[in-house]
Amino acid sequence: MPQQPPVRSSPTRPLRPDASMSLLTNVMDHSLDDGYAEAAARKQAEGVGGMPKTVRAKLGLAAGLVLAALVVTLGAANARISAPVIAKERQELIDRIERETSAADKLEDNVDTLRADVSARQRAALKSDGGGEQADLVGILSGATAVHGPGVKLVVDDAKEASQDGDGDPRETSGFSDTGRVRDRDMQRVVNGLWESGAEAISINGQRLTALSAIRAAGDAILVDNKPLVPPYTVLAVGDGQRLSTRFQNSADGLYLHALQENYGIRTSISVQDDVRLAAAPSVIVRTAQPSTEKGTS
């Protein structure tokens, strides 16, 4: 019987211990496909610790609202606390102003009373010295005595559309006032013209003029003896009515007033009065002038 050749077994490599686990390992290492991995990375980027941005934004908004409400509440509380203090200080200031105003009114009344007393004593002194009619004349001319008699009434008023801007106006360069407005220099010329025309006593808006009276300006206001007047300006003059009116209108100052009326719209009117009444002026106090004796010495 022929012998069978011996069967020679081919050598085989030993299997890896985890060779049978390769599929499971691949599944574990790559459990998510690329789409799942991208979604997971995006979620990770949107929030820290897994918190979405929208949630964080809402929390931030809520915190801001709470802070704003806290600030408003504190402001309102402070306002309520300080309001009584402010109101008290305001009321104290109002009370102080009222007290000072009342005191000023009383002082002004006292001044008027003292002026009247001084005027009465001056008139009495003149009469006691044997002045007689001369004393009455002095009182009339000085304005210390109320007077009445025939005269004229002259009303001077601004133009209907008076302008406060006199830049470039011819009145400014020729001694005139600005267009349409009565100025202190206008009233000065009116009064001087009336005196020159024969007026014996003059008042403007009830303010009696004396030898020491001054007509000046303070801004747009006209002052007579430091008392402001408002237009229209009513000038009353005691004298021979018709003659006084004619002489004034024909004088240089009367023509000046007529030019203001014709060229710049200043309104004027003059009328003869049968009886003009002028109140006495406040006491005239002379501080420098002294009466002289017959020999020329004081």
PDB file of C-alpha atoms in Angstrom:
ATOM      1  CA  MET A   1       0.000   0.000   0.000  1.00  0.00           C
ATOM      2  CA  PRO A   2       1.510   3.186  -1.096  1.00  0.00           C
ATOM      3  CA  GLN A   3       2.239   5.621   1.584  1.00  0.00           C
ATOM      4  CA  GLN A   4       0.443   8.975   1.521  1.00  0.00           C
ATOM      5  CA  PRO A   5       2.734  11.805   1.509  1.00  0.00           C
ATOM      6  CA  PRO A   6       2.619  13.522   4.717  1.00  0.00           C
ATOM      7  CA  VAL A   7       0.303  16.542   4.798  1.00  0.00           C
ATOM      8  CA  ARG A   8       2.311  19.527   5.562  1.00  0.00           C
ATOM      9  CA  SER A   9       0.202  22.214   7.279  1.00  0.00           C
ATOM     10  CA  SER A  10       0.924  25.818   6.156  1.00  0.00           C
ATOM     11  CA  PRO A  11       1.844  28.184   8.915  1.00  0.00           C
ATOM     12  CA  THR A  12      -0.884  30.744   9.916  1.00  0.00           C
ATOM     13  CA  ARG A  13      -0.496  34.134  11.596  1.00  0.00           C
ATOM     14  CA  PRO A  14      -1.932  34.410  15.030  1.00  0.00           C
ATOM     15  CA  LEU A  15      -5.165  36.424  15.243  1.00  0.00           C
ATOM     16  CA  ARG A  16      -5.202  39.772  17.094  1.00  0.00           C
ATOM     17  CA  PRO A  17      -7.078  39.556  20.326  1.00  0.00           C
ATOM     18  CA  ASP A  18      -9.369  42.430  19.277  1.00  0.00           C
ATOM     19  CA  ALA A  19      -9.768  41.364  15.674  1.00  0.00           C
ATOM     20  CA  SER A  20     -13.259  40.210  16.366  1.00  0.00           C
ATOM     21  CA  MET A  21     -14.026  43.556  18.046  1.00  0.00           C
ATOM     22  CA  SER A  22     -13.011  45.774  15.074  1.00  0.00           C
ATOM     23  CA  LEU A  23     -16.564  46.472  13.951  1.00  0.00           C
ATOM     24  CA  LEU A  24     -17.725  47.315  17.435  1.00  0.00           C
ATOM     25  CA  THR A  25     -14.701  49.593  17.895  1.00  0.00           C
ATOM     26  CA  ASN A  26     -15.431  51.361  14.623  1.00  0.00           C
ATOM     27  CA  VAL A  27     -19.020  51.879  15.672  1.00  0.00           C
ATOM     28  CA  MET A  28     -17.941  53.273  19.042  1.00  0.00           C
ATOM     29  CA  ASP A  29     -15.286  55.560  17.552  1.00  0.00           C
ATOM     30  CA  HIS A  30     -17.552  56.850  14.834  1.00  0.00           C
ATOM     31  CA  SER A  31     -20.965  56.751  16.418  1.00  0.00           C
ATOM     32  CA  LEU A  32     -22.167  59.970  14.667  1.00  0.00           C
ATOM     33  CA  ASP A  33     -21.927  60.814  11.047  1.00  0.00           C
ATOM     34  CA  ASP A  34     -20.597  64.167   9.833  1.00  0.00           C
ATOM     35  CA  GLY A  35     -23.988  65.927   9.922  1.00  0.00           C
ATOM     36  CA  TYR A  36     -24.568  64.992  13.555  1.00  0.00           C
ATOM     37  CA  ALA A  37     -21.051  66.094  14.431  1.00  0.00           C
ATOM     38  CA  GLU A  38     -21.545  69.509  12.791  1.00  0.00           C
ATOM     39  CA  ALA A  39     -24.842  70.056  14.607  1.00  0.00           C
ATOM     40  CA  ALA A  40     -23.231  69.159  17.913  1.00  0.00           C
ATOM     41  CA  ALA A  41     -20.354  71.596  17.300  1.00  0.00           C
ATOM     42  CA  ARG A  42     -22.793  74.397  16.429  1.00  0.00           C
ATOM     43  CA  LYS A  43     -24.774  73.867  19.620  1.00  0.00           C
ATOM     44  CA  GLN A  44     -21.555  73.879  21.569  1.00  0.00           C
ATOM     45  CA  ALA A  45     -20.589  77.240  20.035  1.00  0.00           C
ATOM     46  CA  GLU A  46     -23.991  78.811  20.733  1.00  0.00           C
ATOM     47  CA  GLY A  47     -23.809  78.545  24.470  1.00  0.00           C
ATOM     48  CA  VAL A  48     -21.360  78.103  27.259  1.00  0.00           C
ATOM     49  CA  GLY A  49     -22.080  75.119  29.338  1.00  0.00           C
ATOM     50  CA  GLY A  50     -24.904  74.239  27.005  1.00  0.00           C
ATOM     51  CA  MET A  51     -26.881  77.549  27.549  1.00  0.00           C
ATOM     52  CA  PRO A  52     -28.264  79.050  24.281  1.00  0.00           C
ATOM     53  CA  LYS A  53     -27.637  82.689  23.421  1.00  0.00           C
ATOM     54  CA  THR A  54     -31.339  83.505  23.403  1.00  0.00           C
ATOM     55  CA  VAL A  55     -31.641  82.447  27.024  1.00  0.00           C
ATOM     56  CA  ARG A  56     -28.660  84.576  27.995  1.00  0.00           C
ATOM     57  CA  ALA A  57     -30.082  87.581  26.106  1.00  0.00           C
ATOM     58  CA  LYS A  58     -33.419  87.256  27.908  1.00  0.00           C
ATOM     59  CA  LEU A  59     -31.677  87.037  31.245  1.00  0.00           C
ATOM     60  CA  GLY A  60     -29.601  90.135  30.429  1.00  0.00           C
ATOM     61  CA  LEU A  61     -32.710  92.085  29.386  1.00  0.00           C
ATOM     62  CA  ALA A  62     -34.491  91.091  32.575  1.00  0.00           C
ATOM     63  CA  ALA A  63     -31.511  92.186  34.657  1.00  0.00           C
ATOM     64  CA  GLY A  64     -31.430  95.553  32.832  1.00  0.00           C
ATOM     65  CA  LEU A  65     -35.138  96.118  33.443  1.00  0.00           C
ATOM     66  CA  VAL A  66     -34.738  95.316  37.104  1.00  0.00           C
ATOM     67  CA  LEU A  67     -31.819  97.760  37.355  1.00  0.00           C
ATOM     68  CA  ALA A  68     -33.761 100.521  35.560  1.00  0.00           C
ATOM     69  CA  ALA A  69     -36.759 100.000  37.817  1.00  0.00           C
ATOM     70  CA  LEU A  70     -34.472 100.201  40.830  1.00  0.00           C
ATOM     71  CA  VAL A  71     -32.973 103.488  39.614  1.00  0.00           C
ATOM     72  CA  VAL A  72     -36.415 105.005  38.923  1.00  0.00           C
ATOM     73  CA  THR A  73     -37.665 103.898  42.318  1.00  0.00           C
ATOM     74  CA  LEU A  74     -34.683 105.419  44.091  1.00  0.00           C
ATOM     75  CA  GLY A  75     -35.071 108.674  42.088  1.00  0.00           C
ATOM     76  CA  ALA A  76     -38.749 108.926  42.958  1.00  0.00           C
ATOM     77  CA  ALA A  77     -37.980 108.282  46.605  1.00  0.00           C
ATOM     78  CA  ASN A  78     -35.320 111.007  46.626  1.00  0.00           C
ATOM     79  CA  ALA A  79     -37.701 113.414  44.878  1.00  0.00           C
ATOM     80  CA  ARG A  80     -40.388 112.764  47.475  1.00  0.00           C
ATOM     81  CA  ILE A  81     -37.869 113.366  50.219  1.00  0.00           C
ATOM     82  CA  SER A  82     -36.486 116.616  48.736  1.00  0.00           C
ATOM     83  CA  ALA A  83     -39.833 118.039  47.493  1.00  0.00           C
ATOM     84  CA  PRO A  84     -40.971 119.318  50.904  1.00  0.00           C
ATOM     85  CA  VAL A  85     -37.600 121.011  51.445  1.00  0.00           C
ATOM     86  CA  ILE A  86     -37.738 122.784  48.072  1.00  0.00           C
ATOM     87  CA  ALA A  87     -41.349 123.827  48.616  1.00  0.00           C
ATOM     88  CA  LYS A  88     -40.473 125.205  52.038  1.00  0.00           C
ATOM     89  CA  GLU A  89     -37.532 127.222  50.685  1.00  0.00           C
ATOM     90  CA  ARG A  90     -39.696 128.586  47.861  1.00  0.00           C
ATOM     91  CA  GLN A  91     -42.421 129.661  50.265  1.00  0.00           C
ATOM     92  CA  GLU A  92     -39.879 131.311  52.543  1.00  0.00           C
ATOM     93  CA  LEU A  93     -38.509 133.255  49.562  1.00  0.00           C
ATOM     94  CA  ILE A  94     -42.028 134.358  48.553  1.00  0.00           C
ATOM     95  CA  ASP A  95     -42.782 135.463  52.112  1.00  0.00           C
ATOM     96  CA  ARG A  96     -39.540 137.421  52.262  1.00  0.00           C
ATOM     97  CA  ILE A  97     -40.302 139.187  48.965  1.00  0.00           C
ATOM     98  CA  GLU A  98     -43.780 140.095  50.185  1.00  0.00           C
ATOM     99  CA  ARG A  99     -42.392 141.463  53.458  1.00  0.00           C
ATOM    100  CA  GLU A 100     -39.753 143.552  51.682  1.00  0.00           C
ATOM    101  CA  THR A 101     -42.320 144.836  49.169  1.00  0.00           C
ATOM    102  CA  SER A 102     -44.652 145.832  51.966  1.00  0.00           C
ATOM    103  CA  ALA A 103     -41.809 147.592  53.772  1.00  0.00           C
ATOM    104  CA  ALA A 104     -40.845 149.456  50.581  1.00  0.00           C
ATOM    105  CA  ASP A 105     -44.465 150.568  50.078  1.00  0.00           C
ATOM    106  CA  LYS A 106     -44.593 151.898  53.642  1.00  0.00           C
ATOM    107  CA  LEU A 107     -41.328 153.784  53.126  1.00  0.00           C
ATOM    108  CA  GLU A 108     -42.637 155.291  49.901  1.00  0.00           C
ATOM    109  CA  ASP A 109     -45.808 156.410  51.670  1.00  0.00           C
ATOM    110  CA  ASN A 110     -43.684 157.978  54.406  1.00  0.00           C
ATOM    111  CA  VAL A 111     -41.602 159.798  51.791  1.00  0.00           C
ATOM    112  CA  ASP A 112     -44.741 161.208  50.158  1.00  0.00           C
ATOM    113  CA  THR A 113     -46.074 162.322  53.534  1.00  0.00           C
ATOM    114  CA  LEU A 114     -42.792 163.998  54.454  1.00  0.00           C
ATOM    115  CA  ARG A 115     -42.594 165.721  51.084  1.00  0.00           C
ATOM    116  CA  ALA A 116     -46.098 167.105  51.529  1.00  0.00           C
ATOM    117  CA  ASP A 117     -45.188 168.308  55.010  1.00  0.00           C
ATOM    118  CA  VAL A 118     -42.010 169.998  53.735  1.00  0.00           C
ATOM    119  CA  SER A 119     -43.955 171.711  50.956  1.00  0.00           C
ATOM    120  CA  ALA A 120     -46.545 172.990  53.433  1.00  0.00           C
ATOM    121  CA  ARG A 121     -43.827 174.306  55.742  1.00  0.00           C
ATOM    122  CA  GLN A 122     -42.087 176.025  52.824  1.00  0.00           C
ATOM    123  CA  ARG A 123     -45.287 177.800  51.796  1.00  0.00           C
ATOM    124  CA  ALA A 124     -45.974 178.775  55.398  1.00  0.00           C
ATOM    125  CA  ALA A 125     -42.433 180.142  55.769  1.00  0.00           C
ATOM    126  CA  LEU A 126     -42.759 182.244  52.634  1.00  0.00           C
ATOM    127  CA  LYS A 127     -46.032 183.750  53.804  1.00  0.00           C
ATOM    128  CA  SER A 128     -44.746 184.405  57.329  1.00  0.00           C
ATOM    129  CA  ASP A 129     -41.822 186.352  55.903  1.00  0.00           C
ATOM    130  CA  GLY A 130     -44.235 188.805  54.308  1.00  0.00           C
ATOM    131  CA  GLY A 131     -43.921 187.429  50.833  1.00  0.00           C
ATOM    132  CA  GLY A 132     -47.655 187.663  50.112  1.00  0.00           C
ATOM    133  CA  GLU A 133     -48.379 187.469  46.407  1.00  0.00           C
ATOM    134  CA  GLN A 134     -44.678 187.121  45.705  1.00  0.00           C
ATOM    135  CA  ALA A 135     -44.634 183.945  47.792  1.00  0.00           C
ATOM    136  CA  ASP A 136     -47.593 182.543  45.840  1.00  0.00           C
ATOM    137  CA  LEU A 137     -45.822 183.320  42.567  1.00  0.00           C
ATOM    138  CA  VAL A 138     -42.682 181.588  43.781  1.00  0.00           C
ATOM    139  CA  GLY A 139     -44.738 178.549  44.764  1.00  0.00           C
ATOM    140  CA  ILE A 140     -46.377 178.427  41.328  1.00  0.00           C
ATOM    141  CA  LEU A 141     -43.146 178.825  39.404  1.00  0.00           C
ATOM    142  CA  SER A 142     -41.326 176.270  41.554  1.00  0.00           C
ATOM    143  CA  GLY A 143     -44.125 173.750  41.150  1.00  0.00           C
ATOM    144  CA  ALA A 144     -44.725 173.564  44.880  1.00  0.00           C
ATOM    145  CA  THR A 145     -48.318 174.779  44.517  1.00  0.00           C
ATOM    146  CA  ALA A 146     -51.163 173.144  42.606  1.00  0.00           C
ATOM    147  CA  VAL A 147     -52.454 175.424  39.854  1.00  0.00           C
ATOM    148  CA  HIS A 148     -55.294 175.647  37.373  1.00  0.00           C
ATOM    149  CA  GLY A 149     -56.302 177.939  34.563  1.00  0.00           C
ATOM    150  CA  PRO A 150     -56.614 178.102  30.753  1.00  0.00           C
ATOM    151  CA  GLY A 151     -53.978 176.394  28.681  1.00  0.00           C
ATOM    152  CA  VAL A 152     -53.292 173.713  26.110  1.00  0.00           C
ATOM    153  CA  LYS A 153     -53.307 169.954  25.960  1.00  0.00           C
ATOM    154  CA  LEU A 154     -50.634 168.376  23.748  1.00  0.00           C
ATOM    155  CA  VAL A 155     -50.609 164.613  23.154  1.00  0.00           C
ATOM    156  CA  VAL A 156     -47.526 162.970  21.612  1.00  0.00           C
ATOM    157  CA  ASP A 157     -47.522 159.268  20.757  1.00  0.00           C
ATOM    158  CA  ASP A 158     -45.379 156.740  18.900  1.00  0.00           C
ATOM    159  CA  ALA A 159     -46.209 155.861  15.315  1.00  0.00           C
ATOM    160  CA  LYS A 160     -48.633 152.980  14.854  1.00  0.00           C
ATOM    161  CA  GLU A 161     -45.826 150.752  13.575  1.00  0.00           C
ATOM    162  CA  ALA A 162     -42.939 152.123  15.594  1.00  0.00           C
ATOM    163  CA  SER A 163     -39.537 150.591  14.863  1.00  0.00           C
ATOM    164  CA  GLN A 164     -36.913 150.015  17.535  1.00  0.00           C
ATOM    165  CA  ASP A 165     -34.106 149.635  15.011  1.00  0.00           C
ATOM    166  CA  GLY A 166     -32.695 152.989  13.976  1.00  0.00           C
ATOM    167  CA  ASP A 167     -29.560 151.731  12.207  1.00  0.00           C
ATOM    168  CA  GLY A 168     -28.966 153.786   9.099  1.00  0.00           C
ATOM    169  CA  ASP A 169     -32.037 155.931   9.681  1.00  0.00           C
ATOM    170  CA  PRO A 170     -31.623 159.636   8.818  1.00  0.00           C
ATOM    171  CA  ARG A 171     -33.022 160.649  12.212  1.00  0.00           C
ATOM    172  CA  GLU A 172     -29.997 159.113  13.894  1.00  0.00           C
ATOM    173  CA  THR A 173     -27.567 161.225  11.866  1.00  0.00           C
ATOM    174  CA  SER A 174     -29.457 164.518  12.108  1.00  0.00           C
ATOM    175  CA  GLY A 175     -30.391 164.632  15.770  1.00  0.00           C
ATOM    176  CA  PHE A 176     -33.665 162.756  15.377  1.00  0.00           C
ATOM    177  CA  SER A 177     -34.826 159.640  17.197  1.00  0.00           C
ATOM    178  CA  ASP A 178     -35.209 156.262  15.549  1.00  0.00           C
ATOM    179  CA  THR A 179     -38.150 155.877  13.217  1.00  0.00           C
ATOM    180  CA  GLY A 180     -41.583 156.091  14.746  1.00  0.00           C
ATOM    181  CA  ARG A 181     -40.623 156.296  18.429  1.00  0.00           C
ATOM    182  CA  VAL A 182     -40.808 159.323  20.703  1.00  0.00           C
ATOM    183  CA  ARG A 183     -37.523 159.880  22.503  1.00  0.00           C
ATOM    184  CA  ASP A 184     -36.467 161.904  25.521  1.00  0.00           C
ATOM    185  CA  ARG A 185     -34.866 164.553  23.306  1.00  0.00           C
ATOM    186  CA  ASP A 186     -38.184 164.955  21.492  1.00  0.00           C
ATOM    187  CA  MET A 187     -40.002 165.625  24.763  1.00  0.00           C
ATOM    188  CA  GLN A 188     -37.239 167.990  25.862  1.00  0.00           C
ATOM    189  CA  ARG A 189     -37.794 170.111  22.766  1.00  0.00           C
ATOM    190  CA  VAL A 190     -41.565 170.032  23.265  1.00  0.00           C
ATOM    191  CA  VAL A 191     -41.300 171.239  26.860  1.00  0.00           C
ATOM    192  CA  ASN A 192     -38.700 173.899  26.072  1.00  0.00           C
ATOM    193  CA  GLY A 193     -40.881 175.140  23.233  1.00  0.00           C
ATOM    194  CA  LEU A 194     -43.891 175.453  25.537  1.00  0.00           C
ATOM    195  CA  TRP A 195     -41.873 177.343  28.150  1.00  0.00           C
ATOM    196  CA  GLU A 196     -40.570 179.683  25.479  1.00  0.00           C
ATOM    197  CA  SER A 197     -44.081 180.193  24.100  1.00  0.00           C
ATOM    198  CA  GLY A 198     -45.394 181.459  27.448  1.00  0.00           C
ATOM    199  CA  ALA A 199     -46.373 178.415  29.522  1.00  0.00           C
ATOM    200  CA  GLU A 200     -46.491 179.124  33.252  1.00  0.00           C
ATOM    201  CA  ALA A 201     -46.759 175.525  34.514  1.00  0.00           C
ATOM    202  CA  ILE A 202     -46.309 172.177  32.725  1.00  0.00           C
ATOM    203  CA  SER A 203     -46.869 168.522  33.537  1.00  0.00           C
ATOM    204  CA  ILE A 204     -46.242 165.310  31.563  1.00  0.00           C
ATOM    205  CA  ASN A 205     -48.534 162.386  32.299  1.00  0.00           C
ATOM    206  CA  GLY A 206     -49.415 164.036  35.603  1.00  0.00           C
ATOM    207  CA  GLN A 207     -45.765 164.614  36.580  1.00  0.00           C
ATOM    208  CA  ARG A 208     -45.331 168.312  37.412  1.00  0.00           C
ATOM    209  CA  LEU A 209     -42.191 169.936  36.053  1.00  0.00           C
ATOM    210  CA  THR A 210     -40.045 172.245  38.152  1.00  0.00           C
ATOM    211  CA  ALA A 211     -36.870 174.234  37.654  1.00  0.00           C
ATOM    212  CA  LEU A 212     -34.913 171.132  38.672  1.00  0.00           C
ATOM    213  CA  SER A 213     -36.832 168.597  36.580  1.00  0.00           C
ATOM    214  CA  ALA A 214     -34.913 166.369  34.180  1.00  0.00           C
ATOM    215  CA  ILE A 215     -36.219 164.480  31.161  1.00  0.00           C
ATOM    216  CA  ARG A 216     -33.973 161.548  30.399  1.00  0.00           C
ATOM    217  CA  ALA A 217     -34.021 158.094  28.837  1.00  0.00           C
ATOM    218  CA  ALA A 218     -33.509 154.620  30.294  1.00  0.00           C
ATOM    219  CA  GLY A 219     -33.493 152.202  27.396  1.00  0.00           C
ATOM    220  CA  ASP A 220     -36.699 152.820  25.476  1.00  0.00           C
ATOM    221  CA  ALA A 221     -38.433 154.471  28.456  1.00  0.00           C
ATOM    222  CA  ILE A 222     -38.658 158.202  29.083  1.00  0.00           C
ATOM    223  CA  LEU A 223     -38.028 159.330  32.655  1.00  0.00           C
ATOM    224  CA  VAL A 224     -39.252 162.556  34.219  1.00  0.00           C
ATOM    225  CA  ASP A 225     -37.532 163.139  37.549  1.00  0.00           C
ATOM    226  CA  ASN A 226     -36.552 159.440  37.531  1.00  0.00           C
ATOM    227  CA  LYS A 227     -40.159 158.278  37.130  1.00  0.00           C
ATOM    228  CA  PRO A 228     -40.826 156.231  33.963  1.00  0.00           C
ATOM    229  CA  LEU A 229     -43.584 157.338  31.617  1.00  0.00           C
ATOM    230  CA  VAL A 230     -45.411 155.328  28.981  1.00  0.00           C
ATOM    231  CA  PRO A 231     -46.910 156.590  25.734  1.00  0.00           C
ATOM    232  CA  PRO A 232     -49.040 158.393  24.853  1.00  0.00           C
ATOM    233  CA  TYR A 233     -47.413 161.384  26.503  1.00  0.00           C
ATOM    234  CA  THR A 234     -49.996 163.955  27.595  1.00  0.00           C
ATOM    235  CA  VAL A 235     -48.502 167.398  28.145  1.00  0.00           C
ATOM    236  CA  LEU A 236     -50.632 169.949  29.993  1.00  0.00           C
ATOM    237  CA  ALA A 237     -49.524 173.583  30.048  1.00  0.00           C
ATOM    238  CA  VAL A 238     -51.172 176.478  31.845  1.00  0.00           C
ATOM    239  CA  GLY A 239     -51.095 179.809  30.030  1.00  0.00           C
ATOM    240  CA  ASP A 240     -52.986 181.975  27.562  1.00  0.00           C
ATOM    241  CA  GLY A 241     -54.510 179.038  25.689  1.00  0.00           C
ATOM    242  CA  GLN A 242     -54.949 180.298  22.134  1.00  0.00           C
ATOM    243  CA  ARG A 243     -51.845 182.453  22.162  1.00  0.00           C
ATOM    244  CA  LEU A 244     -49.779 179.660  23.702  1.00  0.00           C
ATOM    245  CA  SER A 245     -50.977 177.163  21.086  1.00  0.00           C
ATOM    246  CA  THR A 246     -50.265 179.493  18.165  1.00  0.00           C
ATOM    247  CA  ARG A 247     -46.838 180.540  19.360  1.00  0.00           C
ATOM    248  CA  PHE A 248     -45.765 176.969  20.051  1.00  0.00           C
ATOM    249  CA  GLN A 249     -46.872 175.625  16.655  1.00  0.00           C
ATOM    250  CA  ASN A 250     -45.000 178.441  14.896  1.00  0.00           C
ATOM    251  CA  SER A 251     -41.838 178.015  16.954  1.00  0.00           C
ATOM    252  CA  ALA A 252     -38.818 175.981  15.913  1.00  0.00           C
ATOM    253  CA  ASP A 253     -39.742 173.270  18.384  1.00  0.00           C
ATOM    254  CA  GLY A 254     -43.324 173.162  17.137  1.00  0.00           C
ATOM    255  CA  LEU A 255     -42.071 172.804  13.550  1.00  0.00           C
ATOM    256  CA  TYR A 256     -39.714 170.058  14.731  1.00  0.00           C
ATOM    257  CA  LEU A 257     -42.685 168.151  16.181  1.00  0.00           C
ATOM    258  CA  HIS A 258     -44.626 168.703  12.950  1.00  0.00           C
ATOM    259  CA  ALA A 259     -41.699 167.256  10.952  1.00  0.00           C
ATOM    260  CA  LEU A 260     -41.777 164.124  13.113  1.00  0.00           C
ATOM    261  CA  GLN A 261     -45.461 163.758  12.373  1.00  0.00           C
ATOM    262  CA  GLU A 262     -45.154 164.289   8.632  1.00  0.00           C
ATOM    263  CA  ASN A 263     -42.039 162.241   7.969  1.00  0.00           C
ATOM    264  CA  TYR A 264     -42.065 159.484  10.584  1.00  0.00           C
ATOM    265  CA  GLY A 265     -45.689 158.973  11.570  1.00  0.00           C
ATOM    266  CA  ILE A 266     -45.393 160.179  15.172  1.00  0.00           C
ATOM    267  CA  ARG A 267     -48.899 161.107  16.250  1.00  0.00           C
ATOM    268  CA  THR A 268     -49.529 164.528  17.783  1.00  0.00           C
ATOM    269  CA  SER A 269     -52.540 166.628  18.639  1.00  0.00           C
ATOM    270  CA  ILE A 270     -52.900 169.985  20.351  1.00  0.00           C
ATOM    271  CA  SER A 271     -56.053 171.619  21.683  1.00  0.00           C
ATOM    272  CA  VAL A 272     -56.909 174.717  23.670  1.00  0.00           C
ATOM    273  CA  GLN A 273     -58.383 174.039  27.121  1.00  0.00           C
ATOM    274  CA  ASP A 274     -60.545 176.351  29.223  1.00  0.00           C
ATOM    275  CA  ASP A 275     -59.353 174.940  32.544  1.00  0.00           C
ATOM    276  CA  VAL A 276     -56.198 172.878  33.040  1.00  0.00           C
ATOM    277  CA  ARG A 277     -55.427 171.537  36.509  1.00  0.00           C
ATOM    278  CA  LEU A 278     -51.920 170.578  37.562  1.00  0.00           C
ATOM    279  CA  ALA A 279     -51.031 168.964  40.876  1.00  0.00           C
ATOM    280  CA  ALA A 280     -48.159 170.208  42.991  1.00  0.00           C
ATOM    281  CA  ALA A 281     -44.759 168.661  42.481  1.00  0.00           C
ATOM    282  CA  PRO A 282     -42.905 166.840  45.259  1.00  0.00           C
ATOM    283  CA  SER A 283     -40.872 169.081  47.490  1.00  0.00           C
ATOM    284  CA  VAL A 284     -37.953 170.726  45.715  1.00  0.00           C
ATOM    285  CA  ILE A 285     -34.811 170.375  47.839  1.00  0.00           C
ATOM    286  CA  VAL A 286     -32.027 172.859  47.090  1.00  0.00           C
ATOM    287  CA  ARG A 287     -28.635 171.809  48.461  1.00  0.00           C
ATOM    288  CA  THR A 288     -26.214 174.243  46.841  1.00  0.00           C
ATOM    289  CA  ALA A 289     -27.894 177.559  46.008  1.00  0.00           C
ATOM    290  CA  GLN A 290     -28.233 180.087  48.819  1.00  0.00           C
ATOM    291  CA  PRO A 291     -30.233 183.318  48.824  1.00  0.00           C
ATOM    292  CA  SER A 292     -28.113 186.418  48.629  1.00  0.00           C
ATOM    293  CA  THR A 293     -28.522 189.633  50.635  1.00  0.00           C
ATOM    294  CA  GLU A 294     -28.921 193.072  49.151  1.00  0.00           C
ATOM    295  CA  LYS A 295     -25.147 193.573  49.342  1.00  0.00           C
ATOM    296  CA  GLY A 296     -24.542 190.353  47.384  1.00  0.00           C
ATOM    297  CA  THR A 297     -23.332 188.299  50.324  1.00  0.00           C
ATOM    298  CA  SER A 298     -24.996 185.267  51.737  1.00  0.00           C
TER     299      SER A 298
END
